[in-house]
Amino acid sequence: MSDRVNVTVDGIAVEVEPGTTILQACEEAGVEIPRFCYHERLSVAGNCRMCLVEVEKAPKPVASCAMPVAPDMVVNTQSDSVKSAREGVMEFLLINHPLDCPICDQGGECDLQDQALGYGVDSSRFEDNKRAVEEKEMGPLVKTVMTRCIHCTRCVRFATEVAGVPEIGAIGRGEDMEITTYLEASLESEMSGNVIDLCPVGALTSKPYAFTARPWELRKTETIDVMDAVGSNIRVDVRGREVMRILPRDNEAVNEEWLSDKSRFVWDGLNTQRLDRPYLRVDDKLQATDWPSAFDAIAARLEAGSGQVAALAGDLVCTEGQFALKSLMEKLGSPHLDCRQDGAKLSGPRANYLFNTGIAGIEDADALLLIGTNPRLEAAVLNARVRKRWLAGNFPIAAIGQPTDLTYDAEFIGAGPQTLAELVEGKHGFADVLSKAERPMLILGQGALARSDGAGVFAQALALADKTGMISEGWNGFNVLHTAAGRVGGMDVGFLPGEGGRDRNGIIEGCKSGDISTVILYGADEIDRDELGGAFVIYIGSHGDRGAHGADVILPAAAYTEKQAIFVNTEGRAQMSERAAFPPGDAREDWKIFRALSDHLGATLEFDTVDALRTVMFELAPHLARLDELVPAGVPEKPVADVTELDAAAFAPALTDYYFTNPIARASATMAACAEAKRERAKAIGGTGTDG
């Protein structure tokens, strides 16, 4: 016997789950219901009344978003009374809305515009003065035109429920009601830009994008974000060769429909401080040159060098580029390469360095331990998923590291490895919580792994996972959270020290001692040039950032929006980015640079096309060919490390400044404005309140 409910919508019979709203039942029947306040990922407000429908035996139209279905309910969405009710609601909502559609940045993408076409009237019966509302200051990202606001409260509910920063609310009543920030300051959230997508009337729009382009001018490309290791699905809008904006795409398994502020607004950094031609250092000054001359200088150096060559890969590089460079290093006979530019102690099988639960799997967990990580800064969208699970209830969370606001209640039980050791030994109460949970999980961050004792910390975390039953049939709660988009792909293709090879720290030591004479920095911008001693530095990247400043040869490469490439996110999901624009000037795709360089060095690689490269790469790592799939990685294994020699120091945060974590972000004026706004807000909050 089925427990589903029978409902008839406009003569169409459908079966739905108990508790389904009338609006959702209508959508099941293929009937679209207009709405402003309702959003499937937010709580029900029922305050716009645009979704009115007629229900048999009901005395008046009902709000379909807030009313659950009943057995044998008959719903009519096309009656004269429904049409009249919706037209009345629309007329009411447009009483104060300014007649500024030609200058609204939501023009062409406006829910209000769409609904007004269907339910608007040609004139208004309202003859009094229209209301005008002062604009609000919400920081450098969100532009406000609050006279347009219809008080749907989507932004309020998002800030409170999803972002976890209840800073947007309503003041006043009736005609005097306004949506504003409580402190009249920028939103203290890494997810604030999502209110722009949620606003249905153009009251909240993108401040950096304002008045720069129209939707119909833009060429739209669906691709993948690389600002963190979540692998959020995005759409890049381009006019000519210039990126104009970045928007999120729906992917229930990864980012749902949200996007972090850095991923959304970093686009202006793609258009500035770009490397568009090769450079060669002559008399201690970088001078523009051509590709053959740059390759000649590299060949001459490798022939004359007394030491060995080494390679380091950065955070934003693609999997194909790392595989091509690894292949070149093998041709050159060097085992010295590493994709862990922060020095993270990760090795072993895939399960050792993946977020094994999966991002969507967070919603199935029933206890969580955070170790040396601040997911709010390191993976804001993933953190929103943790908050979503916490809001569902019965989800105890503990953290080891520096106390901070994670947007949900977490008990900070310690600061360093000593607390982790106590959990392993069962001396701390949260060990019992994990043991009693059916699906416990931990998240091990780079702040715990990028230490000299990182391997020991990893071993302790794995021992805790084994002891508390985190790894069982059908459940793997041992998770590593990466901060670098290119890290997992690099480890998958083996961009790690070979036999007798040096890791990141070993390469730096070799540069200082003279054993390493040449270093290839492939997008590795977080390496201090002074650490490389007198080594000859070859930089391949897209921006003139830290890596380029200290280089002897610069080879310009494509940014992530300018190439079709595979990126593997923290959970091991391989995704394909698409080219939205072409690289500027003489810049080239990464793998093409390494292929051309190999030919010039007499160590020609065996592939001439990206398809041929991927064929060889897929032989090494077959799971990379299974795009947008989570391929089971097995069980993590204990590394070879002395777990007794652990540093007592507290886990340091992996990110010190959310807005300046990579060369593209550091080139962005918007990110600089966000950082400044954050400093000003901290200064204001830290004041006495009497100092003006």
XYZ file of C-alpha atoms in Angstrom:
692
model
C 0.000 0.000 0.000
C 1.443 3.345 -1.093
C 1.683 6.185 1.420
C 1.832 8.781 -1.370
C -0.872 11.421 -1.687
C -3.096 11.785 -4.761
C -3.518 15.378 -5.972
C -5.215 16.778 -9.063
C -3.706 19.925 -10.589
C -5.578 21.518 -13.496
C -7.074 18.137 -14.297
C -3.710 16.353 -14.110
C -3.479 13.617 -11.448
C -0.140 13.291 -9.623
C 1.160 11.306 -6.664
C 3.433 13.131 -4.223
C 5.082 12.494 -0.875
C 3.176 13.487 2.277
C 4.173 16.962 3.415
C 4.718 18.181 -0.142
C 3.483 21.725 -0.659
C 0.881 22.579 -3.260
C 3.510 24.543 -5.186
C 5.795 21.507 -5.362
C 2.871 19.296 -6.405
C 2.048 21.743 -9.193
C 5.628 21.540 -10.431
C 5.384 17.727 -10.378
C 2.380 18.116 -12.677
C 4.349 20.418 -14.979
C 2.475 23.570 -13.964
C 4.637 26.608 -13.234
C 3.592 28.750 -10.309
C 4.875 32.342 -10.104
C 6.691 33.185 -6.889
C 8.949 35.798 -5.337
C 9.525 34.888 -1.718
C 9.613 31.110 -2.105
C 12.956 29.398 -2.700
C 13.463 25.661 -2.477
C 16.627 25.963 -0.369
C 15.231 28.466 2.126
C 12.533 28.285 4.756
C 8.994 29.145 3.720
C 8.007 32.753 4.335
C 4.710 32.982 2.453
C 4.777 36.772 2.376
C 4.654 37.748 -1.304
C 1.337 35.953 -2.130
C 2.222 35.682 -5.789
C 1.785 31.922 -5.707
C -1.961 32.016 -4.972
C -3.988 29.071 -6.303
C -7.585 27.946 -5.973
C -8.234 24.819 -3.888
C -11.566 23.069 -4.083
C -13.795 23.886 -1.081
C -11.408 26.605 0.134
C -13.194 29.945 0.684
C -10.441 32.003 -1.004
C -7.161 31.523 -2.922
C -4.362 30.021 -0.828
C -0.586 30.532 -0.852
C 0.647 27.360 -2.525
C 4.191 27.663 -1.127
C 3.041 27.326 2.481
C 0.105 24.914 2.237
C 0.808 21.148 2.289
C -1.227 18.855 0.086
C -4.103 16.762 1.412
C -5.441 13.465 0.028
C -7.545 13.896 -3.101
C -6.964 17.658 -3.146
C -8.119 19.412 -6.315
C -6.086 22.475 -7.319
C -6.891 24.990 -10.046
C -4.148 27.389 -11.125
C -5.851 28.876 -14.197
C -9.225 30.088 -12.911
C -10.417 33.682 -13.213
C -10.149 34.145 -9.446
C -6.503 33.012 -9.450
C -5.659 35.302 -12.351
C -7.402 38.233 -10.673
C -5.660 37.541 -7.346
C -2.215 37.387 -8.952
C -2.822 40.563 -10.897
C -3.854 42.288 -7.684
C -0.721 41.075 -5.908
C 1.456 42.229 -8.791
C -0.174 45.650 -8.804
C 0.419 45.932 -5.077
C 4.087 44.893 -5.357
C 4.696 47.449 -8.101
C 3.206 50.388 -6.198
C 6.604 51.695 -5.143
C 8.830 49.992 -7.713
C 10.612 52.673 -9.746
C 10.169 52.742 -13.503
C 13.866 52.110 -14.117
C 13.992 48.802 -15.981
C 16.316 50.223 -18.658
C 18.974 50.969 -16.055
C 18.599 47.979 -13.753
C 21.401 45.449 -13.911
C 18.888 42.635 -13.737
C 17.402 43.723 -17.062
C 16.840 40.608 -19.110
C 17.332 38.353 -16.064
C 14.621 39.717 -13.762
C 11.947 37.544 -12.150
C 9.769 40.610 -11.578
C 9.990 41.525 -15.247
C 8.998 38.001 -16.269
C 6.022 37.861 -13.912
C 4.886 41.387 -14.763
C 4.642 40.306 -18.391
C 2.141 37.641 -17.404
C 0.276 39.305 -14.573
C 1.001 43.029 -14.761
C -1.589 45.634 -15.678
C -1.203 48.626 -17.941
C -1.907 51.186 -15.229
C -1.984 51.498 -11.461
C -4.831 52.587 -9.244
C -2.337 53.944 -6.710
C -2.444 57.753 -6.780
C -0.506 58.694 -3.638
C 3.202 59.501 -3.488
C 5.538 56.600 -4.040
C 7.844 55.557 -1.245
C 11.596 56.116 -1.568
C 14.099 54.199 0.542
C 17.703 55.173 1.214
C 20.370 52.900 -0.193
C 22.154 50.625 2.255
C 25.872 50.027 2.578
C 26.510 46.303 2.215
C 30.169 46.458 1.277
C 32.118 46.371 -1.981
C 30.220 43.425 -3.485
C 26.497 44.105 -3.162
C 24.918 47.199 -4.718
C 21.565 48.236 -3.236
C 18.566 50.000 -4.768
C 16.199 49.425 -1.887
C 13.251 51.318 -3.337
C 12.840 48.288 -5.606
C 12.646 45.924 -2.609
C 9.359 43.999 -2.210
C 10.280 42.510 1.191
C 10.390 38.923 -0.025
C 13.073 38.339 2.689
C 15.075 35.895 0.562
C 18.279 37.753 1.467
C 17.375 37.729 5.163
C 16.694 34.004 5.167
C 19.833 33.197 3.175
C 22.075 35.189 5.509
C 20.534 33.589 8.582
C 20.058 30.027 7.399
C 22.733 29.293 4.785
C 25.536 31.781 5.362
C 25.139 31.749 9.142
C 25.626 35.502 9.528
C 22.284 36.961 10.721
C 23.248 40.501 9.778
C 20.434 41.300 7.339
C 16.989 41.960 8.741
C 13.927 44.141 8.640
C 13.246 47.299 10.606
C 10.002 49.227 10.807
C 6.471 48.087 10.034
C 4.017 48.565 7.204
C 4.905 51.442 4.911
C 8.098 52.100 6.937
C 9.500 48.577 6.720
C 13.043 48.356 5.296
C 15.527 45.566 4.709
C 18.943 46.584 5.995
C 22.098 45.399 7.713
C 22.033 45.774 11.457
C 25.404 47.460 11.651
C 25.101 49.314 8.329
C 28.406 47.762 7.316
C 29.686 45.249 4.802
C 28.419 41.710 5.198
C 30.793 39.557 7.219
C 30.402 36.483 5.068
C 32.328 34.604 2.389
C 28.979 33.785 0.730
C 27.386 37.249 0.578
C 27.286 37.443 -3.217
C 24.582 34.780 -3.361
C 21.970 37.337 -2.264
C 22.398 38.908 -5.712
C 21.169 35.729 -7.399
C 18.371 35.349 -4.862
C 16.950 38.882 -5.178
C 14.026 38.686 -7.619
C 13.546 42.418 -8.206
C 16.945 44.078 -8.634
C 17.129 45.559 -5.139
C 20.455 43.759 -4.651
C 22.819 43.606 -7.608
C 26.526 43.104 -8.222
C 28.498 46.251 -7.440
C 31.653 45.320 -9.434
C 29.543 44.342 -12.457
C 27.180 47.329 -12.298
C 26.735 49.173 -15.608
C 29.535 47.308 -17.369
C 27.599 44.972 -19.667
C 24.197 43.604 -20.606
C 23.355 39.895 -20.564
C 22.708 39.739 -24.297
C 26.205 41.061 -25.016
C 27.928 38.219 -23.219
C 29.159 34.844 -24.400
C 28.407 32.269 -21.713
C 30.630 29.270 -20.941
C 29.977 26.557 -18.362
C 33.182 25.661 -16.556
C 34.810 24.926 -13.179
C 36.076 27.210 -10.409
C 39.633 26.888 -9.023
C 39.691 29.405 -6.161
C 39.494 26.516 -3.712
C 39.420 22.744 -3.928
C 35.628 22.383 -3.885
C 35.397 22.468 -7.680
C 32.264 24.630 -7.752
C 30.421 24.631 -11.070
C 30.373 28.113 -12.597
C 29.371 30.043 -15.678
C 31.866 32.547 -17.074
C 30.425 35.439 -19.093
C 32.813 37.046 -21.559
C 32.582 40.083 -23.844
C 35.242 39.926 -26.509
C 38.281 38.566 -24.683
C 37.395 40.087 -21.312
C 35.715 38.191 -18.486
C 32.822 40.331 -17.237
C 31.308 38.188 -14.493
C 31.179 34.713 -12.961
C 27.953 33.042 -11.828
C 27.237 29.701 -10.118
C 25.735 26.653 -11.830
C 23.612 24.044 -10.102
C 25.369 20.865 -9.023
C 23.674 19.104 -6.139
C 26.706 16.935 -5.394
C 29.232 19.788 -5.207
C 28.069 23.372 -4.657
C 24.263 23.076 -4.909
C 23.562 26.532 -6.367
C 25.890 28.583 -4.133
C 29.251 30.184 -4.836
C 31.831 31.744 -2.554
C 32.568 35.454 -2.896
C 36.150 34.923 -4.031
C 35.052 32.546 -6.784
C 32.290 34.920 -7.907
C 34.115 38.250 -7.861
C 37.726 37.389 -8.683
C 37.067 37.880 -12.401
C 38.641 41.349 -12.580
C 41.913 39.722 -11.519
C 41.782 37.659 -14.728
C 42.055 40.851 -16.757
C 44.936 42.553 -14.916
C 48.642 41.927 -14.312
C 48.651 39.252 -17.009
C 51.758 37.755 -18.522
C 51.294 38.028 -22.277
C 54.812 37.385 -23.585
C 57.982 35.565 -22.534
C 60.531 37.424 -20.420
C 64.241 36.902 -19.897
C 66.350 38.370 -17.099
C 69.254 40.366 -18.550
C 71.548 42.383 -16.262
C 69.204 41.688 -13.373
C 66.239 43.148 -15.267
C 63.375 41.277 -16.915
C 63.100 42.065 -20.609
C 60.436 40.973 -23.063
C 61.611 38.362 -25.552
C 60.210 35.700 -27.885
C 59.601 32.007 -27.357
C 62.716 30.706 -29.187
C 64.996 33.033 -27.213
C 63.427 31.999 -23.915
C 63.783 28.314 -24.804
C 67.417 28.903 -25.878
C 68.194 30.447 -22.494
C 66.669 27.459 -20.687
C 68.550 24.972 -22.887
C 71.831 26.793 -22.327
C 71.298 26.783 -18.583
C 70.464 23.080 -18.415
C 73.514 22.227 -20.513
C 75.832 24.362 -18.398
C 74.294 23.669 -14.994
C 76.351 21.673 -12.528
C 73.390 20.801 -10.324
C 70.082 19.092 -10.994
C 66.756 20.431 -12.171
C 63.637 20.387 -9.968
C 59.977 21.329 -10.460
C 57.257 22.640 -8.143
C 53.584 22.920 -9.119
C 51.257 25.545 -7.685
C 47.657 25.648 -6.524
C 45.761 26.639 -9.681
C 47.407 24.405 -12.291
C 45.513 21.794 -14.271
C 46.050 18.049 -14.335
C 47.185 17.909 -17.989
C 49.860 20.530 -17.364
C 51.211 18.640 -14.359
C 51.271 15.392 -16.288
C 53.129 17.048 -19.179
C 55.712 18.594 -16.831
C 56.133 15.306 -14.989
C 56.742 13.573 -18.327
C 59.318 16.223 -19.226
C 61.100 15.793 -15.891
C 61.278 12.053 -16.506
C 62.816 12.740 -19.914
C 65.368 15.011 -18.221
C 66.138 12.265 -15.697
C 65.123 14.258 -12.619
C 63.061 12.754 -9.757
C 62.815 16.100 -7.936
C 59.237 17.317 -8.296
C 56.378 18.118 -5.954
C 52.832 19.496 -6.273
C 52.577 20.221 -2.532
C 53.974 23.749 -2.555
C 52.857 24.295 1.058
C 54.853 21.268 2.187
C 51.827 19.182 3.189
C 52.778 15.668 4.293
C 50.462 13.628 2.116
C 51.304 10.421 0.305
C 50.138 6.880 -0.253
C 46.975 5.616 -1.951
C 44.196 7.948 -3.150
C 42.134 7.407 -0.008
C 44.934 9.057 1.976
C 44.396 12.448 0.382
C 40.711 12.597 -0.561
C 37.574 13.878 1.082
C 36.318 10.299 1.129
C 32.854 11.024 2.475
C 32.134 13.240 -0.494
C 30.797 16.772 -0.117
C 27.183 15.623 -0.344
C 28.019 12.828 2.111
C 28.367 15.422 4.873
C 24.571 15.387 5.113
C 24.667 11.684 6.062
C 27.158 12.077 8.920
C 26.111 12.237 12.582
C 29.295 13.535 14.266
C 32.219 15.645 13.086
C 35.760 16.405 14.238
C 37.707 19.244 12.593
C 41.508 18.959 12.811
C 43.657 21.936 11.855
C 41.134 23.417 9.463
C 38.828 26.400 9.142
C 36.440 25.324 6.379
C 34.685 28.690 6.459
C 37.775 30.248 4.825
C 39.252 27.207 3.101
C 36.051 25.966 1.442
C 33.122 28.296 2.098
C 30.610 26.307 0.046
C 31.576 23.062 1.791
C 31.238 24.839 5.113
C 27.682 25.822 4.162
C 26.975 22.116 3.685
C 28.298 21.417 7.202
C 26.034 24.159 8.540
C 23.096 22.670 6.646
C 23.700 19.325 8.356
C 24.118 21.039 11.741
C 20.795 22.840 11.337
C 19.120 19.472 10.774
C 20.009 18.593 14.384
C 21.807 15.808 16.269
C 25.180 16.687 14.823
C 27.859 17.272 17.492
C 30.919 19.113 16.170
C 34.309 19.470 17.835
C 37.413 21.209 16.531
C 41.136 21.139 17.237
C 42.796 24.391 16.293
C 42.486 28.117 16.829
C 38.977 29.108 17.989
C 36.990 30.996 15.356
C 33.422 31.559 14.196
C 32.532 28.711 11.828
C 28.864 29.850 11.472
C 27.715 26.862 13.539
C 28.261 25.650 17.083
C 31.539 23.800 17.424
C 33.316 22.920 20.651
C 37.003 23.826 20.428
C 38.494 21.045 22.521
C 42.167 21.840 21.982
C 44.735 23.542 19.796
C 47.293 20.962 18.718
C 48.454 17.351 18.396
C 48.272 16.731 22.165
C 44.462 16.885 22.044
C 44.438 14.536 19.068
C 46.602 12.077 21.021
C 44.172 12.252 23.963
C 41.296 11.389 21.633
C 43.204 8.388 20.284
C 43.896 7.227 23.827
C 40.233 7.707 24.791
C 41.057 10.328 27.418
C 38.696 12.920 25.965
C 34.908 12.784 26.082
C 34.465 13.520 22.388
C 36.119 10.189 21.595
C 33.030 8.523 23.066
C 30.789 10.742 20.950
C 32.603 9.595 17.806
C 32.548 5.939 18.881
C 28.802 5.985 19.567
C 27.967 7.691 16.276
C 26.839 5.508 13.386
C 28.540 7.615 10.707
C 31.245 9.738 12.337
C 33.626 11.770 10.223
C 36.697 13.934 10.586
C 38.106 16.651 8.359
C 41.883 16.947 8.357
C 43.073 20.321 7.105
C 46.263 21.608 5.560
C 47.005 23.558 8.718
C 47.684 20.218 10.409
C 49.471 18.608 7.457
C 51.764 21.433 6.295
C 53.971 21.068 9.370
C 57.221 19.258 9.932
C 55.260 16.631 11.870
C 52.411 16.522 9.344
C 52.910 12.818 8.620
C 52.667 12.053 12.328
C 49.491 14.107 12.661
C 48.061 12.208 9.700
C 48.916 8.891 11.355
C 47.237 10.002 14.598
C 44.105 11.086 12.736
C 43.965 7.761 10.915
C 44.422 5.892 14.194
C 41.484 7.847 15.627
C 39.380 7.013 12.585
C 40.144 3.310 12.993
C 39.437 3.338 16.727
C 36.102 5.178 16.489
C 34.739 3.234 13.547
C 34.867 5.988 10.964
C 35.813 3.532 8.242
C 33.354 0.699 7.738
C 31.356 -1.058 5.062
C 29.586 1.621 3.049
C 31.053 4.546 4.986
C 34.444 6.260 4.963
C 34.522 9.210 7.323
C 38.250 9.971 6.938
C 38.501 13.220 4.977
C 41.292 15.514 3.880
C 40.271 19.049 2.958
C 42.530 20.639 0.370
C 42.877 24.333 -0.329
C 44.510 24.005 -3.759
C 42.436 23.169 -6.842
C 45.334 21.470 -8.601
C 46.604 19.384 -5.668
C 44.524 16.201 -6.004
C 44.993 16.042 -9.776
C 48.752 16.429 -9.341
C 48.877 13.616 -6.809
C 46.686 11.443 -9.027
C 49.177 11.686 -11.912
C 52.158 11.232 -9.609
C 53.594 14.757 -9.538
C 55.564 13.729 -6.475
C 59.196 12.921 -5.742
C 60.390 9.831 -7.590
C 62.892 7.316 -6.289
C 65.621 9.278 -4.547
C 63.810 12.525 -5.334
C 63.420 15.570 -3.131
C 60.098 16.950 -1.906
C 59.280 20.629 -1.605
C 61.432 21.207 1.474
C 64.214 19.070 0.037
C 64.211 21.080 -3.186
C 64.551 24.323 -1.232
C 67.421 22.870 0.784
C 69.027 21.683 -2.450
C 68.778 25.169 -3.937
C 70.507 26.652 -0.913
C 73.283 24.057 -0.994
C 73.762 24.232 -4.759
C 72.694 20.624 -5.422
C 69.687 21.985 -7.315
C 70.784 24.489 -9.939
C 67.507 25.001 -11.852
C 63.947 25.200 -10.540
C 60.790 25.159 -12.649
C 57.975 26.966 -10.845
C 54.787 25.874 -12.558
C 52.249 28.336 -11.148
C 54.018 28.052 -7.770
C 53.649 31.609 -6.468
C 53.773 30.902 -2.747
C 57.518 30.089 -2.753
C 59.787 32.827 -1.411
C 62.479 33.608 -4.002
C 65.061 34.057 -1.245
C 64.545 30.400 -0.297
C 65.762 29.307 -3.725
C 69.278 30.654 -3.235
C 71.223 31.091 -6.451
C 69.158 28.650 -8.464
C 68.064 29.528 -11.996
C 64.280 29.991 -11.811
C 61.918 29.253 -14.709
C 58.366 30.443 -14.074
C 55.336 29.248 -16.042
C 52.103 30.997 -15.118
C 49.405 33.463 -16.033
C 50.088 36.407 -13.726
C 53.040 38.587 -12.872
C 52.964 37.662 -9.213
C 55.493 36.452 -6.656
C 56.759 33.570 -8.764
C 57.364 35.776 -11.782
C 59.060 38.583 -9.851
C 62.031 36.454 -8.917
C 62.257 34.400 -12.102
C 65.074 34.355 -14.631
C 62.822 33.162 -17.446
C 59.058 33.698 -17.632
C 56.825 31.656 -19.928
C 53.260 33.039 -20.125
C 50.486 30.492 -19.660
C 46.705 30.407 -19.840
C 44.469 31.037 -16.844
C 41.773 28.560 -15.819
C 39.132 30.326 -17.915
C 41.289 30.077 -21.042
C 41.760 26.354 -21.490
C 39.912 23.097 -21.583
C 41.443 21.077 -18.787
C 40.699 18.572 -16.042
C 40.621 19.687 -12.423
C 40.076 17.208 -9.591
C 38.372 18.533 -6.489
C 39.042 17.618 -2.876
C 36.665 14.631 -2.996
C 38.445 13.207 -6.068
C 35.788 14.249 -8.604
C 37.365 14.926 -12.009
C 35.671 17.812 -13.841
C 36.405 19.448 -17.171
C 36.840 23.183 -17.469
C 36.014 24.830 -20.777
C 37.682 27.690 -22.585
C 35.686 30.904 -22.110
C 38.297 33.215 -23.644
C 41.672 32.955 -25.361
C 44.941 33.685 -23.560
C 46.303 37.198 -24.107
C 49.168 37.944 -26.462
C 51.706 35.153 -26.791
C 50.470 33.178 -23.796
C 49.830 29.487 -24.462
C 48.126 26.540 -22.802
C 50.326 24.860 -20.210
C 50.790 21.471 -21.870
C 51.703 23.125 -25.172
C 54.494 25.044 -23.442
C 55.989 21.860 -21.994
C 55.599 20.026 -25.311
C 57.408 22.799 -27.208
C 60.103 23.069 -24.521
C 60.704 19.317 -24.619
C 61.269 19.491 -28.363
C 63.737 22.350 -27.897
C 65.644 20.414 -25.233
C 65.900 17.294 -27.336
C 63.638 15.386 -24.935
C 60.523 15.337 -27.096
C 57.333 14.177 -25.393
C 55.303 11.474 -27.107
C 52.080 13.467 -27.561
C 51.247 16.289 -29.984
C 47.618 16.927 -29.082
C 45.687 17.243 -25.857
C 43.709 14.112 -26.762
C 46.940 12.148 -27.167
C 48.145 13.509 -23.818
C 44.928 12.448 -22.111
C 45.140 8.984 -23.630
C 48.530 8.457 -21.969
C 47.369 10.138 -18.756
C 44.252 7.969 -18.519
C 46.418 4.870 -18.767
C 48.218 6.034 -15.632
C 45.065 7.246 -13.834
C 41.950 5.689 -15.435
C 39.577 7.329 -12.951
C 40.343 10.751 -14.478
C 38.409 9.734 -17.580
C 35.230 9.292 -15.517
C 34.185 12.923 -15.417
C 31.866 14.147 -12.677
C 31.934 10.784 -10.920
C 33.081 9.825 -7.455
C 35.299 6.818 -7.966
C 35.775 4.760 -4.762
C 39.309 5.189 -3.487
C 39.497 2.300 -1.045
C 40.841 2.556 2.492
C 43.527 4.983 3.716
C 46.839 3.501 4.839
C 49.135 4.564 7.644
C 52.201 6.442 6.373
C 55.706 5.617 7.440
C 56.164 8.168 10.221
C 57.197 8.308 13.841
C 54.002 9.437 15.545
C 55.749 9.940 18.846
C 57.736 12.926 17.634
C 54.961 15.455 17.403
C 55.390 19.191 17.837
C 53.359 20.576 20.729
C 52.661 23.828 18.861
C 49.073 24.658 17.987
C 47.813 24.076 14.478
C 48.264 27.272 12.460
C 45.563 28.279 9.986
C 46.202 27.234 6.397
C 44.922 30.593 5.096
C 45.854 33.855 6.727
C 43.867 36.091 4.369
C 40.842 34.700 2.555
C 40.971 37.334 -0.184
C 44.657 37.020 -1.191
C 45.323 33.309 -1.490
C 46.560 33.104 -5.087
C 47.947 35.297 -7.898
C 44.560 35.911 -9.543
C 43.021 37.048 -6.260
C 45.984 39.291 -5.509
C 45.533 40.936 -8.924
C 41.868 41.671 -8.225
C 40.890 45.183 -7.154
C 37.602 43.778 -5.842
C 39.396 41.356 -3.528
C 41.570 44.216 -2.299
C 38.416 46.244 -1.562
C 36.941 43.283 0.336
C 40.072 42.919 2.442
C 40.024 46.633 3.227
C 36.323 46.485 4.149
C 37.038 43.595 6.484
C 39.817 45.558 8.192
C 37.555 48.597 8.562
C 34.778 46.472 10.014
C 37.153 44.856 12.508
C 38.410 48.301 13.486
C 34.859 49.596 13.965
C 33.765 46.633 16.043
C 36.933 46.795 18.097
C 36.341 50.460 18.931
C 34.799 51.779 22.127
C 31.778 53.278 20.495
C 32.763 56.758 21.707
C 35.593 57.463 19.314
C 33.426 58.373 16.371
